[in-house]
Amino acid sequence: MAEFGSTENIFWFWAVLLFTTPAVLRFRETPIVPMISTFFVFGFYTQSYWMPDFYDIGDWPGIIGVCALILGFYYLTGFMVHYVYCRSKSERLNKVGPIFDAWIKGKCYVINDEFVAEIRRLKMFEVAWDDVSRFQDGEELVISDDIEREPEILGEVRIHKDLTEYEIARKILEEKGLL
């Protein structure tokens, strides 16, 4: 067991926490990546500061609390990076609402009379209706401006038929005479 409050060991905890943050932000399409990282970092926390007795029920609130704080750190840091990144990439989005929804849910669509946008965690694509050059209707409605982009950047909006946004986008395409 580590000394209580060992400075050298607590620095290891912070180093591992900060080192795992970019990976959690990049690969957070599913909740499994933050959970694995949380348990990994919690292991460094237990070695550096506090070794709980897992058989003692009185230590479980502390275990859950520390894991919740680590997970909260990932989500807060991730949202701040996502917000700053998407705000700087968008010409049309000026509200926090859709970016927050995309961060929590994993994907969000913004559809209005001027443009359509798909926002994911650390990925975003938006296109004005006037710039739409290709669309497909089927199981998914695919809308694109057909500009060549890097593979990591979204180049089209894909809305599945089961979503409410599908009918909204389809209606706007019909009104604009594109469909």
PDB file of C-alpha atoms in Angstrom:
ATOM      1  CA  MET A   1       0.000   0.000   0.000  1.00  0.00           C
ATOM      2  CA  ALA A   2       1.255   3.468  -0.879  1.00  0.00           C
ATOM      3  CA  GLU A   3       1.878   6.129   1.696  1.00  0.00           C
ATOM      4  CA  PHE A   4      -1.161   8.209   2.442  1.00  0.00           C
ATOM      5  CA  GLY A   5      -0.970  11.227   0.137  1.00  0.00           C
ATOM      6  CA  SER A   6       2.404  10.352  -1.427  1.00  0.00           C
ATOM      7  CA  THR A   7       3.268  13.262  -3.718  1.00  0.00           C
ATOM      8  CA  GLU A   8       5.196  11.178  -6.238  1.00  0.00           C
ATOM      9  CA  ASN A   9       2.423   8.612  -6.532  1.00  0.00           C
ATOM     10  CA  ILE A  10      -0.383  11.175  -6.805  1.00  0.00           C
ATOM     11  CA  PHE A  11       1.527  12.754  -9.702  1.00  0.00           C
ATOM     12  CA  TRP A  12       1.312   9.361 -11.433  1.00  0.00           C
ATOM     13  CA  PHE A  13      -2.450   9.404 -10.942  1.00  0.00           C
ATOM     14  CA  TRP A  14      -2.742  12.866 -12.538  1.00  0.00           C
ATOM     15  CA  ALA A  15      -0.364  11.912 -15.354  1.00  0.00           C
ATOM     16  CA  VAL A  16      -2.400   8.817 -16.243  1.00  0.00           C
ATOM     17  CA  LEU A  17      -5.683  10.744 -15.952  1.00  0.00           C
ATOM     18  CA  LEU A  18      -4.479  13.458 -18.317  1.00  0.00           C
ATOM     19  CA  PHE A  19      -2.785  10.947 -20.629  1.00  0.00           C
ATOM     20  CA  THR A  20      -5.994   8.933 -21.081  1.00  0.00           C
ATOM     21  CA  THR A  21      -8.216  11.980 -21.667  1.00  0.00           C
ATOM     22  CA  PRO A  22      -7.467  12.418 -25.414  1.00  0.00           C
ATOM     23  CA  ALA A  23      -8.145   8.732 -26.066  1.00  0.00           C
ATOM     24  CA  VAL A  24     -11.469   8.943 -24.251  1.00  0.00           C
ATOM     25  CA  LEU A  25     -12.409  12.049 -26.230  1.00  0.00           C
ATOM     26  CA  ARG A  26     -11.419  10.511 -29.552  1.00  0.00           C
ATOM     27  CA  PHE A  27     -12.996   7.093 -29.130  1.00  0.00           C
ATOM     28  CA  ARG A  28     -16.061   7.943 -27.078  1.00  0.00           C
ATOM     29  CA  GLU A  29     -18.608   6.615 -29.575  1.00  0.00           C
ATOM     30  CA  THR A  30     -19.687   4.079 -26.968  1.00  0.00           C
ATOM     31  CA  PRO A  31     -19.643   4.352 -23.174  1.00  0.00           C
ATOM     32  CA  ILE A  32     -17.225   1.423 -22.834  1.00  0.00           C
ATOM     33  CA  VAL A  33     -14.095   3.510 -23.524  1.00  0.00           C
ATOM     34  CA  PRO A  34     -14.704   6.030 -20.710  1.00  0.00           C
ATOM     35  CA  MET A  35     -15.648   3.203 -18.339  1.00  0.00           C
ATOM     36  CA  ILE A  36     -12.473   1.219 -19.028  1.00  0.00           C
ATOM     37  CA  SER A  37     -10.364   4.359 -18.677  1.00  0.00           C
ATOM     38  CA  THR A  38     -12.134   5.234 -15.437  1.00  0.00           C
ATOM     39  CA  PHE A  39     -11.308   1.882 -13.896  1.00  0.00           C
ATOM     40  CA  PHE A  40      -7.734   2.106 -15.187  1.00  0.00           C
ATOM     41  CA  VAL A  41      -7.242   5.552 -13.651  1.00  0.00           C
ATOM     42  CA  PHE A  42      -9.021   4.476 -10.461  1.00  0.00           C
ATOM     43  CA  GLY A  43      -6.355   1.776 -10.126  1.00  0.00           C
ATOM     44  CA  PHE A  44      -3.649   4.443 -10.164  1.00  0.00           C
ATOM     45  CA  TYR A  45      -5.647   6.464  -7.642  1.00  0.00           C
ATOM     46  CA  THR A  46      -5.809   3.502  -5.264  1.00  0.00           C
ATOM     47  CA  GLN A  47      -2.077   2.915  -5.581  1.00  0.00           C
ATOM     48  CA  SER A  48      -1.189   6.543  -5.010  1.00  0.00           C
ATOM     49  CA  TYR A  49      -3.604   7.833  -2.430  1.00  0.00           C
ATOM     50  CA  TRP A  50      -6.162   5.453  -0.967  1.00  0.00           C
ATOM     51  CA  MET A  51      -6.417   1.676  -1.031  1.00  0.00           C
ATOM     52  CA  PRO A  52     -10.031   0.775  -0.318  1.00  0.00           C
ATOM     53  CA  ASP A  53     -11.107  -2.502   1.222  1.00  0.00           C
ATOM     54  CA  PHE A  54     -13.405  -3.933  -1.439  1.00  0.00           C
ATOM     55  CA  TYR A  55     -14.924  -6.332   1.103  1.00  0.00           C
ATOM     56  CA  ASP A  56     -15.959  -3.458   3.372  1.00  0.00           C
ATOM     57  CA  ILE A  57     -19.333  -2.045   2.332  1.00  0.00           C
ATOM     58  CA  GLY A  58     -18.395   1.274   3.964  1.00  0.00           C
ATOM     59  CA  ASP A  59     -15.680   1.862   1.331  1.00  0.00           C
ATOM     60  CA  TRP A  60     -18.042   1.441  -1.630  1.00  0.00           C
ATOM     61  CA  PRO A  61     -19.508   4.974  -1.494  1.00  0.00           C
ATOM     62  CA  GLY A  62     -15.954   6.292  -1.727  1.00  0.00           C
ATOM     63  CA  ILE A  63     -15.113   3.957  -4.617  1.00  0.00           C
ATOM     64  CA  ILE A  64     -18.240   4.971  -6.504  1.00  0.00           C
ATOM     65  CA  GLY A  65     -17.633   8.651  -5.694  1.00  0.00           C
ATOM     66  CA  VAL A  66     -14.042   8.622  -6.974  1.00  0.00           C
ATOM     67  CA  CYS A  67     -15.062   6.768 -10.157  1.00  0.00           C
ATOM     68  CA  ALA A  68     -17.899   9.250 -10.693  1.00  0.00           C
ATOM     69  CA  LEU A  69     -15.484  12.167 -10.315  1.00  0.00           C
ATOM     70  CA  ILE A  70     -13.051  10.651 -12.834  1.00  0.00           C
ATOM     71  CA  LEU A  71     -15.902   9.972 -15.272  1.00  0.00           C
ATOM     72  CA  GLY A  72     -17.244  13.482 -14.687  1.00  0.00           C
ATOM     73  CA  PHE A  73     -13.802  14.890 -15.478  1.00  0.00           C
ATOM     74  CA  TYR A  74     -13.804  13.030 -18.814  1.00  0.00           C
ATOM     75  CA  TYR A  75     -17.280  14.204 -19.728  1.00  0.00           C
ATOM     76  CA  LEU A  76     -16.694  17.831 -18.712  1.00  0.00           C
ATOM     77  CA  THR A  77     -13.341  18.023 -20.474  1.00  0.00           C
ATOM     78  CA  GLY A  78     -14.803  16.293 -23.500  1.00  0.00           C
ATOM     79  CA  PHE A  79     -17.736  18.641 -23.720  1.00  0.00           C
ATOM     80  CA  MET A  80     -15.491  21.701 -23.472  1.00  0.00           C
ATOM     81  CA  VAL A  81     -13.239  20.402 -26.260  1.00  0.00           C
ATOM     82  CA  HIS A  82     -16.261  19.354 -28.343  1.00  0.00           C
ATOM     83  CA  TYR A  83     -17.943  22.729 -27.838  1.00  0.00           C
ATOM     84  CA  VAL A  84     -14.868  24.773 -28.731  1.00  0.00           C
ATOM     85  CA  TYR A  85     -14.008  22.520 -31.693  1.00  0.00           C
ATOM     86  CA  CYS A  86     -17.507  22.412 -33.205  1.00  0.00           C
ATOM     87  CA  ARG A  87     -18.153  26.091 -32.599  1.00  0.00           C
ATOM     88  CA  SER A  88     -15.005  26.986 -34.501  1.00  0.00           C
ATOM     89  CA  LYS A  89     -15.864  24.605 -37.377  1.00  0.00           C
ATOM     90  CA  SER A  90     -19.455  25.758 -37.885  1.00  0.00           C
ATOM     91  CA  GLU A  91     -20.530  28.759 -39.885  1.00  0.00           C
ATOM     92  CA  ARG A  92     -24.178  28.464 -38.854  1.00  0.00           C
ATOM     93  CA  LEU A  93     -24.389  26.971 -35.361  1.00  0.00           C
ATOM     94  CA  ASN A  94     -24.260  29.584 -32.645  1.00  0.00           C
ATOM     95  CA  LYS A  95     -26.144  27.881 -29.819  1.00  0.00           C
ATOM     96  CA  VAL A  96     -24.857  25.330 -27.341  1.00  0.00           C
ATOM     97  CA  GLY A  97     -28.031  23.208 -27.578  1.00  0.00           C
ATOM     98  CA  PRO A  98     -27.295  20.886 -30.516  1.00  0.00           C
ATOM     99  CA  ILE A  99     -23.631  20.483 -29.549  1.00  0.00           C
ATOM    100  CA  PHE A 100     -24.619  19.496 -26.012  1.00  0.00           C
ATOM    101  CA  ASP A 101     -27.217  17.032 -27.340  1.00  0.00           C
ATOM    102  CA  ALA A 102     -24.639  15.489 -29.673  1.00  0.00           C
ATOM    103  CA  TRP A 103     -22.149  15.112 -26.846  1.00  0.00           C
ATOM    104  CA  ILE A 104     -24.631  13.382 -24.549  1.00  0.00           C
ATOM    105  CA  LYS A 105     -26.490  11.263 -27.132  1.00  0.00           C
ATOM    106  CA  GLY A 106     -23.630  10.634 -29.558  1.00  0.00           C
ATOM    107  CA  LYS A 107     -25.357  12.164 -32.580  1.00  0.00           C
ATOM    108  CA  CYS A 108     -27.646  15.108 -33.269  1.00  0.00           C
ATOM    109  CA  TYR A 109     -29.271  16.584 -36.361  1.00  0.00           C
ATOM    110  CA  VAL A 110     -30.097  20.225 -37.001  1.00  0.00           C
ATOM    111  CA  ILE A 111     -32.545  20.710 -39.849  1.00  0.00           C
ATOM    112  CA  ASN A 112     -34.050  24.045 -40.790  1.00  0.00           C
ATOM    113  CA  ASP A 113     -34.878  25.976 -43.952  1.00  0.00           C
ATOM    114  CA  GLU A 114     -31.303  27.186 -44.445  1.00  0.00           C
ATOM    115  CA  PHE A 115     -29.171  24.098 -43.791  1.00  0.00           C
ATOM    116  CA  VAL A 116     -28.929  20.549 -42.511  1.00  0.00           C
ATOM    117  CA  ALA A 117     -26.216  19.405 -40.097  1.00  0.00           C
ATOM    118  CA  GLU A 118     -25.122  16.164 -38.476  1.00  0.00           C
ATOM    119  CA  ILE A 119     -23.123  16.612 -35.296  1.00  0.00           C
ATOM    120  CA  ARG A 120     -21.280  13.761 -33.630  1.00  0.00           C
ATOM    121  CA  ARG A 121     -18.684  13.758 -30.922  1.00  0.00           C
ATOM    122  CA  LEU A 122     -15.741  15.669 -32.389  1.00  0.00           C
ATOM    123  CA  LYS A 123     -17.197  15.339 -35.902  1.00  0.00           C
ATOM    124  CA  MET A 124     -19.585  17.628 -37.707  1.00  0.00           C
ATOM    125  CA  PHE A 125     -20.932  18.164 -41.198  1.00  0.00           C
ATOM    126  CA  GLU A 126     -23.299  20.896 -42.285  1.00  0.00           C
ATOM    127  CA  VAL A 127     -24.459  21.879 -45.740  1.00  0.00           C
ATOM    128  CA  ALA A 128     -26.743  24.614 -47.020  1.00  0.00           C
ATOM    129  CA  TRP A 129     -29.677  23.320 -49.044  1.00  0.00           C
ATOM    130  CA  ASP A 130     -28.434  25.334 -52.043  1.00  0.00           C
ATOM    131  CA  ASP A 131     -25.116  23.432 -51.935  1.00  0.00           C
ATOM    132  CA  VAL A 132     -26.655  19.947 -51.945  1.00  0.00           C
ATOM    133  CA  SER A 133     -25.394  18.115 -55.013  1.00  0.00           C
ATOM    134  CA  ARG A 134     -26.187  14.495 -54.112  1.00  0.00           C
ATOM    135  CA  PHE A 135     -28.901  12.790 -52.122  1.00  0.00           C
ATOM    136  CA  GLN A 136     -30.186   9.243 -51.828  1.00  0.00           C
ATOM    137  CA  ASP A 137     -33.460   8.092 -50.394  1.00  0.00           C
ATOM    138  CA  GLY A 138     -33.846   4.571 -49.047  1.00  0.00           C
ATOM    139  CA  GLU A 139     -33.261   3.077 -45.613  1.00  0.00           C
ATOM    140  CA  GLU A 140     -31.250   6.232 -44.955  1.00  0.00           C
ATOM    141  CA  LEU A 141     -31.557   9.692 -46.392  1.00  0.00           C
ATOM    142  CA  VAL A 142     -28.051  10.678 -47.509  1.00  0.00           C
ATOM    143  CA  ILE A 143     -27.397  14.350 -48.221  1.00  0.00           C
ATOM    144  CA  SER A 144     -24.020  15.643 -49.436  1.00  0.00           C
ATOM    145  CA  ASP A 145     -22.330  18.496 -51.250  1.00  0.00           C
ATOM    146  CA  ASP A 146     -19.828  16.033 -52.821  1.00  0.00           C
ATOM    147  CA  ILE A 147     -16.753  18.002 -51.807  1.00  0.00           C
ATOM    148  CA  GLU A 148     -13.761  15.708 -51.254  1.00  0.00           C
ATOM    149  CA  ARG A 149     -12.731  15.693 -47.586  1.00  0.00           C
ATOM    150  CA  GLU A 150     -10.265  13.833 -45.411  1.00  0.00           C
ATOM    151  CA  PRO A 151     -11.529  10.401 -44.277  1.00  0.00           C
ATOM    152  CA  GLU A 152     -11.830  11.505 -40.634  1.00  0.00           C
ATOM    153  CA  ILE A 153     -14.148  14.391 -41.530  1.00  0.00           C
ATOM    154  CA  LEU A 154     -17.817  13.753 -42.233  1.00  0.00           C
ATOM    155  CA  GLY A 155     -18.807  14.510 -45.822  1.00  0.00           C
ATOM    156  CA  GLU A 156     -22.505  13.714 -45.722  1.00  0.00           C
ATOM    157  CA  VAL A 157     -25.541  13.709 -43.478  1.00  0.00           C
ATOM    158  CA  ARG A 158     -27.090  10.254 -42.985  1.00  0.00           C
ATOM    159  CA  ILE A 159     -30.544  10.169 -41.400  1.00  0.00           C
ATOM    160  CA  HIS A 160     -32.121   6.771 -40.796  1.00  0.00           C
ATOM    161  CA  LYS A 161     -35.774   6.233 -41.689  1.00  0.00           C
ATOM    162  CA  ASP A 162     -36.763   5.550 -38.059  1.00  0.00           C
ATOM    163  CA  LEU A 163     -35.785   9.035 -36.869  1.00  0.00           C
ATOM    164  CA  THR A 164     -38.193  11.981 -36.790  1.00  0.00           C
ATOM    165  CA  GLU A 165     -35.604  14.149 -38.574  1.00  0.00           C
ATOM    166  CA  TYR A 166     -35.976  11.914 -41.651  1.00  0.00           C
ATOM    167  CA  GLU A 167     -39.436  13.239 -42.481  1.00  0.00           C
ATOM    168  CA  ILE A 168     -38.426  16.846 -41.752  1.00  0.00           C
ATOM    169  CA  ALA A 169     -35.429  16.650 -44.121  1.00  0.00           C
ATOM    170  CA  ARG A 170     -37.469  14.851 -46.761  1.00  0.00           C
ATOM    171  CA  LYS A 171     -40.169  17.528 -46.590  1.00  0.00           C
ATOM    172  CA  ILE A 172     -37.618  20.320 -47.028  1.00  0.00           C
ATOM    173  CA  LEU A 173     -36.016  18.496 -49.975  1.00  0.00           C
ATOM    174  CA  GLU A 174     -39.458  18.284 -51.620  1.00  0.00           C
ATOM    175  CA  GLU A 175     -40.164  21.983 -50.952  1.00  0.00           C
ATOM    176  CA  LYS A 176     -36.819  22.962 -52.497  1.00  0.00           C
ATOM    177  CA  GLY A 177     -37.580  20.786 -55.536  1.00  0.00           C
ATOM    178  CA  LEU A 178     -34.576  18.558 -54.967  1.00  0.00           C
ATOM    179  CA  LEU A 179     -36.511  15.348 -54.379  1.00  0.00           C
TER     180      LEU A 179
END
